[in-house]
Amino acid sequence: MEGIIPSVTESLDRVARIQREWARERPDVDVRPQGVIGRLHRLGAYLTEELCVVYRKYGLGEGDFDVLAALRRAGAPFERAPGELAEHTMVTTGAMTKRVDRLERGGLVSRRTSESDGRGRVVALTPEGRALIDRAFSEHMANERRLLDALTETEAAQLETLLTKWLAVTEGPRG
């Protein structure tokens, strides 16, 4: 494990300290994956919290923002069927109904019967919902820029390439 775990003279982050302890206690186990996975896990938690600061400013949760953003991305008339909405968000179909109920109570979305299928429903942004997501999205992107500015443009591009590759492998082909 020489050279894999930082030396004592180097500054150790939490993950490196954990790796060092495991390498000492279990030298028979390769702890290098923990360096990547552990840091991604910690970074993911940190980034989520930083992103949620903006969502909360607008009275939204992470899933609420995602639903409103998916409707806004649909283009005029800013609506999608509930199943399609679930496919375009990071929200499960089970959680979708609760989120749509809450957003509807807040006057940000409306539901109506589908014109193409009388049995189907459509969820649409209200004018208030569109105004809110437009403001929140602008601030969200500025926040993401602030967070990403810790890296150079080259580093960010390299990281995006690596994460895209890794995600494609883990998620598998999309039909």
Coordinates of N, CA and C in Angstrom, one line a residue:
M1 N 0.8 -1.2 0.0 CA 0.0 0.0 0.0 C 0.9 1.3 0.0
E2 N 2.2 1.1 -0.1 CA 3.1 2.3 -0.1 C 2.7 3.2 -1.3
G3 N 2.6 4.5 -1.0 CA 2.3 5.4 -2.0 C 0.8 5.6 -2.3
I4 N 0.0 4.7 -1.9 CA -1.5 4.8 -2.1 C -2.1 5.7 -1.1
I5 N -1.7 5.4 0.2 CA -2.2 6.2 1.3 C -1.2 7.3 1.6
P6 N -1.7 8.6 1.8 CA -0.8 9.7 2.0 C 0.1 9.4 3.2
S7 N 1.4 9.9 3.1 CA 2.3 9.7 4.2 C 1.9 10.5 5.4
V8 N 2.5 10.2 6.6 CA 2.1 10.9 7.8 C 2.3 12.4 7.7
T9 N 3.3 12.8 6.9 CA 3.6 14.2 6.8 C 2.6 15.0 5.9
E10 N 1.8 14.3 5.1 CA 0.8 14.9 4.3 C -0.5 15.2 5.1
S11 N -1.2 16.2 4.7 CA -2.5 16.4 5.4 C -3.5 15.3 5.0
L12 N -4.1 14.8 5.9 CA -5.1 13.7 5.7 C -6.5 14.2 5.8
D13 N -7.3 13.9 4.8 CA -8.7 14.2 4.9 C -9.4 13.0 5.7
R14 N -10.6 13.0 5.9 CA -11.3 11.9 6.7 C -11.2 10.6 6.0
V15 N -11.3 10.6 4.7 CA -11.3 9.4 3.9 C -9.9 8.8 4.0
A16 N -8.9 9.6 3.8 CA -7.5 9.1 3.9 C -7.2 8.6 5.3
R17 N -7.7 9.2 6.3 CA -7.5 8.7 7.7 C -8.1 7.3 7.8
I18 N -9.3 7.2 7.3 CA -10.0 5.9 7.4 C -9.3 4.8 6.6
Q19 N -8.8 5.2 5.4 CA -8.0 4.3 4.6 C -6.8 3.8 5.3
R20 N -6.1 4.8 5.9 CA -4.8 4.5 6.6 C -5.1 3.4 7.7
E21 N -6.2 3.7 8.5 CA -6.5 2.8 9.6 C -6.9 1.4 9.1
W22 N -7.7 1.3 8.0 CA -8.0 0.0 7.4 C -6.7 -0.7 6.8
A23 N -5.9 0.1 6.2 CA -4.6 -0.5 5.6 C -3.8 -1.1 6.7
R24 N -3.8 -0.4 7.9 CA -3.0 -0.9 9.0 C -3.7 -2.2 9.6
E25 N -5.0 -2.2 9.7 CA -5.7 -3.3 10.4 C -5.9 -4.4 9.4
R26 N -6.1 -4.1 8.2 CA -6.4 -5.2 7.2 C -5.5 -5.0 5.9
P27 N -4.2 -5.2 6.1 CA -3.3 -5.0 4.9 C -3.5 -6.0 3.8
D28 N -4.3 -7.0 4.0 CA -4.7 -8.0 3.0 C -5.8 -7.5 2.1
V29 N -6.4 -6.3 2.4 CA -7.5 -5.8 1.6 C -7.1 -4.5 0.9
D30 N -7.4 -4.4 -0.4 CA -7.1 -3.2 -1.2 C -8.1 -2.2 -0.8
V31 N -7.7 -1.1 -0.2 CA -8.6 -0.1 0.3 C -8.6 1.1 -0.7
R32 N -7.9 1.0 -1.8 CA -7.9 2.1 -2.8 C -9.3 2.5 -3.3
P33 N -10.2 1.6 -3.5 CA -11.6 2.0 -4.0 C -12.2 3.0 -3.0
Q34 N -11.9 2.8 -1.7 CA -12.5 3.7 -0.7 C -12.1 5.2 -1.0
G35 N -11.0 5.4 -1.5 CA -10.5 6.8 -1.8 C -11.4 7.5 -2.8
V36 N -11.9 6.8 -3.8 CA -12.8 7.4 -4.8 C -14.2 7.4 -4.3
I37 N -14.7 6.2 -3.9 CA -16.1 6.1 -3.4 C -16.4 6.9 -2.2
G38 N -15.5 6.8 -1.2 CA -15.7 7.6 0.0 C -15.7 9.1 -0.2
R39 N -14.8 9.6 -1.1 CA -14.8 11.0 -1.4 C -16.0 11.4 -2.2
L40 N -16.4 10.6 -3.2 CA -17.6 10.9 -3.9 C -18.9 10.9 -3.0
H41 N -18.9 10.0 -2.1 CA -20.1 10.0 -1.2 C -20.1 11.2 -0.3
R42 N -19.0 11.6 0.2 CA -18.9 12.8 1.1 C -19.2 14.1 0.2
L43 N -18.6 14.1 -1.0 CA -18.8 15.3 -1.9 C -20.3 15.4 -2.3
G44 N -20.9 14.2 -2.6 CA -22.3 14.2 -3.0 C -23.2 14.8 -1.9
A45 N -22.9 14.4 -0.6 CA -23.7 14.9 0.5 C -23.5 16.4 0.7
Y46 N -22.3 16.8 0.5 CA -22.0 18.3 0.6 C -22.7 19.0 -0.5
L47 N -22.6 18.6 -1.7 CA -23.2 19.3 -2.8 C -24.7 19.3 -2.7
T48 N -25.3 18.2 -2.3 CA -26.8 18.2 -2.1 C -27.2 19.2 -1.1
E49 N -26.5 19.3 0.0 CA -26.8 20.3 1.0 C -26.7 21.8 0.4
E50 N -25.6 22.0 -0.3 CA -25.4 23.3 -0.9 C -26.5 23.7 -1.9
L51 N -26.9 22.7 -2.7 CA -28.0 22.9 -3.7 C -29.3 23.2 -3.0
C52 N -29.6 22.4 -1.9 CA -30.8 22.6 -1.2 C -31.0 23.9 -0.6
V53 N -29.9 24.7 -0.3 CA -30.0 26.0 0.2 C -30.8 26.9 -0.7
V54 N -30.6 26.8 -2.0 CA -31.3 27.6 -3.0 C -32.8 27.1 -3.1
Y55 N -33.0 25.8 -3.1 CA -34.3 25.2 -3.2 C -35.2 25.8 -2.0
R56 N -34.6 25.7 -0.8 CA -35.3 26.1 0.4 C -35.7 27.6 0.3
K57 N -34.8 28.4 -0.3 CA -35.0 29.8 -0.4 C -36.3 30.1 -1.2
Y58 N -36.6 29.2 -2.1 CA -37.9 29.3 -2.9 C -39.0 28.5 -2.3
G59 N -38.8 27.9 -1.1 CA -39.9 27.1 -0.5 C -40.0 25.8 -1.1
L60 N -39.0 25.3 -1.8 CA -39.0 24.0 -2.4 C -38.1 23.0 -1.8
G61 N -38.5 21.7 -2.0 CA -37.5 20.6 -1.6 C -36.8 20.2 -2.9
E62 N -35.9 19.3 -2.8 CA -35.1 18.9 -4.0 C -36.0 18.3 -5.0
G63 N -37.0 17.4 -4.6 CA -37.9 16.8 -5.6 C -38.9 17.8 -6.2
D64 N -39.3 18.7 -5.4 CA -40.2 19.8 -5.9 C -39.5 20.5 -7.0
F65 N -38.3 20.9 -6.8 CA -37.5 21.7 -7.8 C -37.4 20.8 -9.1
D66 N -37.1 19.5 -8.9 CA -36.9 18.6 -10.0 C -38.2 18.5 -10.9
V67 N -39.4 18.4 -10.2 CA -40.6 18.3 -10.9 C -40.9 19.6 -11.7
L68 N -40.8 20.8 -11.0 CA -41.0 22.1 -11.7 C -40.0 22.2 -12.9
A69 N -38.8 21.9 -12.7 CA -37.8 22.0 -13.7 C -38.1 21.1 -14.9
A70 N -38.6 19.9 -14.7 CA -39.0 19.0 -15.7 C -40.2 19.5 -16.5
L71 N -41.1 20.2 -15.9 CA -42.2 20.8 -16.6 C -41.8 22.0 -17.4
R72 N -40.9 22.8 -16.8 CA -40.4 23.9 -17.5 C -39.6 23.5 -18.8
R73 N -38.8 22.5 -18.6 CA -38.0 22.0 -19.8 C -38.8 21.4 -20.9
A74 N -40.1 21.0 -20.6 CA -41.0 20.5 -21.6 C -41.3 21.5 -22.7
G75 N -41.1 22.8 -22.4 CA -41.5 23.8 -23.3 C -43.0 24.0 -23.3
A76 N -43.4 25.1 -23.9 CA -44.8 25.5 -23.9 C -45.7 24.3 -24.5
P77 N -46.7 24.0 -23.8 CA -47.4 24.6 -22.7 C -47.0 24.2 -21.3
F78 N -45.7 23.7 -21.2 CA -45.1 23.3 -19.9 C -45.9 22.3 -19.1
E79 N -46.2 21.2 -19.8 CA -47.0 20.1 -19.1 C -46.4 18.8 -19.6
R80 N -46.7 17.8 -18.7 CA -46.4 16.4 -19.0 C -47.4 15.5 -18.3
A81 N -47.5 14.3 -18.9 CA -48.3 13.3 -18.2 C -47.5 12.8 -16.9
P82 N -48.2 12.4 -15.9 CA -47.5 12.0 -14.7 C -46.4 10.9 -14.9
G83 N -46.7 10.0 -15.8 CA -45.6 8.9 -16.1 C -44.4 9.5 -16.8
E84 N -44.7 10.4 -17.7 CA -43.6 11.1 -18.5 C -42.8 12.0 -17.5
L85 N -43.5 12.6 -16.6 CA -42.9 13.5 -15.6 C -41.9 12.7 -14.8
A86 N -42.3 11.5 -14.3 CA -41.5 10.6 -13.5 C -40.2 10.2 -14.3
E87 N -40.4 10.0 -15.6 CA -39.3 9.6 -16.5 C -38.3 10.7 -16.7
H88 N -38.7 11.9 -16.5 CA -37.8 13.1 -16.8 C -37.3 13.7 -15.5
T89 N -37.5 13.1 -14.4 CA -37.0 13.6 -13.1 C -36.3 12.5 -12.4
M90 N -35.7 12.9 -11.2 CA -35.1 11.9 -10.4 C -36.0 11.5 -9.2
V91 N -37.3 11.6 -9.5 CA -38.4 11.3 -8.6 C -39.1 10.0 -9.0
T92 N -39.3 9.1 -8.0 CA -40.0 7.9 -8.3 C -41.4 8.2 -8.5
T93 N -42.1 7.3 -9.2 CA -43.5 7.4 -9.5 C -44.3 7.5 -8.2
G94 N -43.9 6.7 -7.2 CA -44.6 6.7 -5.9 C -44.5 8.1 -5.2
A95 N -43.4 8.8 -5.3 CA -43.2 10.1 -4.7 C -43.8 11.2 -5.6
M96 N -44.0 10.9 -6.8 CA -44.5 11.9 -7.7 C -45.9 12.5 -7.3
T97 N -46.8 11.6 -7.0 CA -48.2 12.0 -6.6 C -48.1 13.0 -5.4
K98 N -47.3 12.6 -4.4 CA -47.2 13.5 -3.2 C -46.6 14.9 -3.6
R99 N -45.6 14.9 -4.4 CA -45.0 16.1 -4.8 C -46.0 17.0 -5.6
V100 N -46.7 16.3 -6.6 CA -47.6 17.1 -7.4 C -48.8 17.6 -6.5
D101 N -49.2 16.8 -5.6 CA -50.3 17.3 -4.6 C -49.8 18.6 -3.9
R102 N -48.6 18.5 -3.4 CA -48.0 19.7 -2.6 C -47.9 20.9 -3.5
L103 N -47.3 20.7 -4.7 CA -47.1 21.8 -5.7 C -48.5 22.3 -6.2
E104 N -49.5 21.5 -6.3 CA -50.8 22.0 -6.7 C -51.4 22.8 -5.6
R105 N -51.3 22.3 -4.3 CA -51.8 23.1 -3.2 C -51.1 24.5 -3.1
G106 N -49.8 24.5 -3.5 CA -49.1 25.8 -3.5 C -49.4 26.7 -4.7
G107 N -50.2 26.2 -5.6 CA -50.6 27.0 -6.8 C -49.5 27.0 -7.9
L108 N -48.5 26.1 -7.8 CA -47.4 26.1 -8.8 C -47.7 25.2 -10.0
V109 N -48.6 24.2 -9.8 CA -48.9 23.3 -10.9 C -50.5 23.1 -10.9
S110 N -51.0 22.6 -12.0 CA -52.4 22.2 -12.0 C -52.5 20.9 -12.7
R111 N -53.6 20.2 -12.5 CA -53.9 18.9 -13.1 C -55.1 19.0 -13.9
R112 N -55.2 18.3 -15.0 CA -56.4 18.3 -15.9 C -56.4 17.0 -16.6
T113 N -57.5 16.7 -17.2 CA -57.7 15.5 -18.0 C -57.0 15.7 -19.3
S114 N -56.3 14.7 -19.8 CA -55.6 14.8 -21.1 C -56.6 14.9 -22.2
E115 N -56.3 15.8 -23.2 CA -57.1 16.0 -24.3 C -57.0 14.8 -25.3
S116 N -55.8 14.2 -25.3 CA -55.6 13.1 -26.2 C -56.1 11.7 -25.7
D117 N -56.2 11.6 -24.4 CA -56.7 10.4 -23.7 C -57.5 10.8 -22.5
G118 N -58.8 10.7 -22.7 CA -59.8 11.1 -21.6 C -59.6 10.5 -20.3
R119 N -58.9 9.3 -20.3 CA -58.6 8.7 -19.0 C -57.3 9.2 -18.3
G120 N -56.4 9.7 -19.1 CA -55.2 10.2 -18.6 C -55.2 11.6 -18.0
R121 N -54.2 11.9 -17.2 CA -54.1 13.2 -16.6 C -52.8 13.9 -17.1
V122 N -52.8 15.2 -17.0 CA -51.7 16.0 -17.4 C -51.4 17.0 -16.2
V123 N -50.1 17.2 -15.9 CA -49.7 18.1 -14.9 C -49.0 19.3 -15.7
A124 N -49.4 20.5 -15.3 CA -48.9 21.7 -16.0 C -48.4 22.7 -15.0
L125 N -47.4 23.5 -15.4 CA -47.0 24.6 -14.6 C -48.1 25.7 -14.7
T126 N -48.4 26.3 -13.6 CA -49.2 27.5 -13.6 C -48.3 28.7 -13.9
P127 N -48.8 29.9 -14.2 CA -47.9 31.0 -14.4 C -47.1 31.3 -13.2
E128 N -47.6 31.1 -12.0 CA -46.8 31.3 -10.8 C -45.7 30.3 -10.7
G129 N -46.0 29.1 -11.1 CA -45.0 28.0 -11.0 C -43.9 28.3 -12.0
R130 N -44.2 28.8 -13.2 CA -43.2 29.1 -14.2 C -42.3 30.2 -13.7
A131 N -42.9 31.3 -13.2 CA -42.1 32.4 -12.7 C -41.2 31.9 -11.6
L132 N -41.7 31.1 -10.7 CA -40.9 30.6 -9.6 C -39.7 29.8 -10.1
I133 N -40.0 28.8 -11.0 CA -38.9 27.9 -11.4 C -37.9 28.7 -12.2
D134 N -38.3 29.7 -13.0 CA -37.4 30.5 -13.8 C -36.4 31.3 -12.8
R135 N -36.9 31.8 -11.7 CA -36.1 32.5 -10.8 C -35.2 31.5 -10.1
A136 N -35.8 30.4 -9.6 CA -35.0 29.4 -8.8 C -33.9 28.8 -9.7
F137 N -34.2 28.5 -11.0 CA -33.3 27.9 -11.8 C -32.1 28.8 -12.1
S138 N -32.3 30.1 -12.3 CA -31.2 31.0 -12.6 C -30.3 31.0 -11.4
E139 N -30.8 31.1 -10.2 CA -30.0 31.0 -9.0 C -29.3 29.7 -8.8
H140 N -30.0 28.6 -9.1 CA -29.5 27.3 -9.0 C -28.2 27.1 -9.9
M141 N -28.3 27.6 -11.1 CA -27.2 27.5 -12.0 C -26.0 28.3 -11.5
A142 N -26.3 29.5 -11.0 CA -25.2 30.3 -10.4 C -24.6 29.6 -9.2
N143 N -25.4 28.9 -8.5 CA -24.8 28.2 -7.3 C -24.0 27.0 -7.8
E144 N -24.4 26.3 -8.8 CA -23.6 25.2 -9.4 C -22.3 25.7 -9.9
R145 N -22.4 26.9 -10.6 CA -21.1 27.5 -11.1 C -20.2 27.8 -10.0
R146 N -20.7 28.4 -8.9 CA -19.9 28.7 -7.7 C -19.2 27.4 -7.2
L147 N -20.0 26.3 -7.1 CA -19.4 25.1 -6.6 C -18.4 24.5 -7.5
L148 N -18.6 24.6 -8.8 CA -17.7 24.0 -9.8 C -16.5 24.8 -10.0
D149 N -16.5 26.1 -9.6 CA -15.4 27.0 -9.8 C -14.2 26.6 -8.9
A150 N -14.3 25.6 -8.0 CA -13.2 25.0 -7.3 C -12.3 24.3 -8.2
L151 N -12.7 24.0 -9.4 CA -11.9 23.2 -10.4 C -11.6 24.2 -11.6
T152 N -10.6 23.9 -12.3 CA -10.3 24.6 -13.5 C -11.3 24.1 -14.6
E153 N -11.4 24.9 -15.7 CA -12.3 24.4 -16.8 C -11.8 23.0 -17.3
T154 N -10.5 22.8 -17.4 CA -10.0 21.6 -17.8 C -10.3 20.4 -16.9
E155 N -10.1 20.7 -15.6 CA -10.4 19.7 -14.6 C -11.9 19.3 -14.6
A156 N -12.7 20.4 -14.7 CA -14.2 20.1 -14.7 C -14.6 19.3 -16.0
A157 N -14.0 19.6 -17.1 CA -14.3 18.8 -18.3 C -13.8 17.4 -18.2
Q158 N -12.6 17.2 -17.6 CA -12.1 15.8 -17.4 C -13.0 15.0 -16.4
L159 N -13.4 15.7 -15.3 CA -14.3 15.1 -14.4 C -15.6 14.7 -15.0
E160 N -16.2 15.6 -15.8 CA -17.4 15.3 -16.5 C -17.3 14.1 -17.4
T161 N -16.2 14.0 -18.1 CA -16.0 12.9 -19.0 C -15.9 11.6 -18.2
L162 N -15.2 11.6 -17.1 CA -15.0 10.4 -16.3 C -16.4 10.0 -15.7
L163 N -17.1 11.0 -15.1 CA -18.4 10.7 -14.5 C -19.4 10.2 -15.5
T164 N -19.4 10.8 -16.7 CA -20.3 10.3 -17.8 C -20.0 8.9 -18.1
K165 N -18.8 8.5 -18.3 CA -18.4 7.1 -18.6 C -18.8 6.2 -17.5
W166 N -18.5 6.6 -16.3 CA -18.8 5.7 -15.1 C -20.3 5.5 -15.0
L167 N -21.1 6.6 -15.1 CA -22.5 6.6 -15.0 C -23.1 5.7 -16.1
A168 N -22.6 5.8 -17.3 CA -23.1 5.0 -18.4 C -22.9 3.5 -18.1
V169 N -21.8 3.2 -17.5 CA -21.5 1.8 -17.2 C -22.4 1.3 -16.1
T170 N -22.6 2.1 -15.1 CA -23.4 1.7 -13.9 C -24.9 1.7 -14.2
E171 N -25.4 2.6 -15.0 CA -26.8 2.7 -15.3 C -27.2 1.7 -16.5
G172 N -26.2 1.4 -17.3 CA -26.5 0.5 -18.4 C -27.2 1.2 -19.5
P173 N -27.4 0.5 -20.6 CA -28.0 1.2 -21.8 C -29.4 1.6 -21.6
R174 N -29.8 2.7 -22.1 CA -31.2 3.2 -22.0 C -31.9 2.9 -23.2
G175 N -33.1 2.3 -23.0 CA -34.0 1.9 -24.2 C -34.8 3.1 -24.7

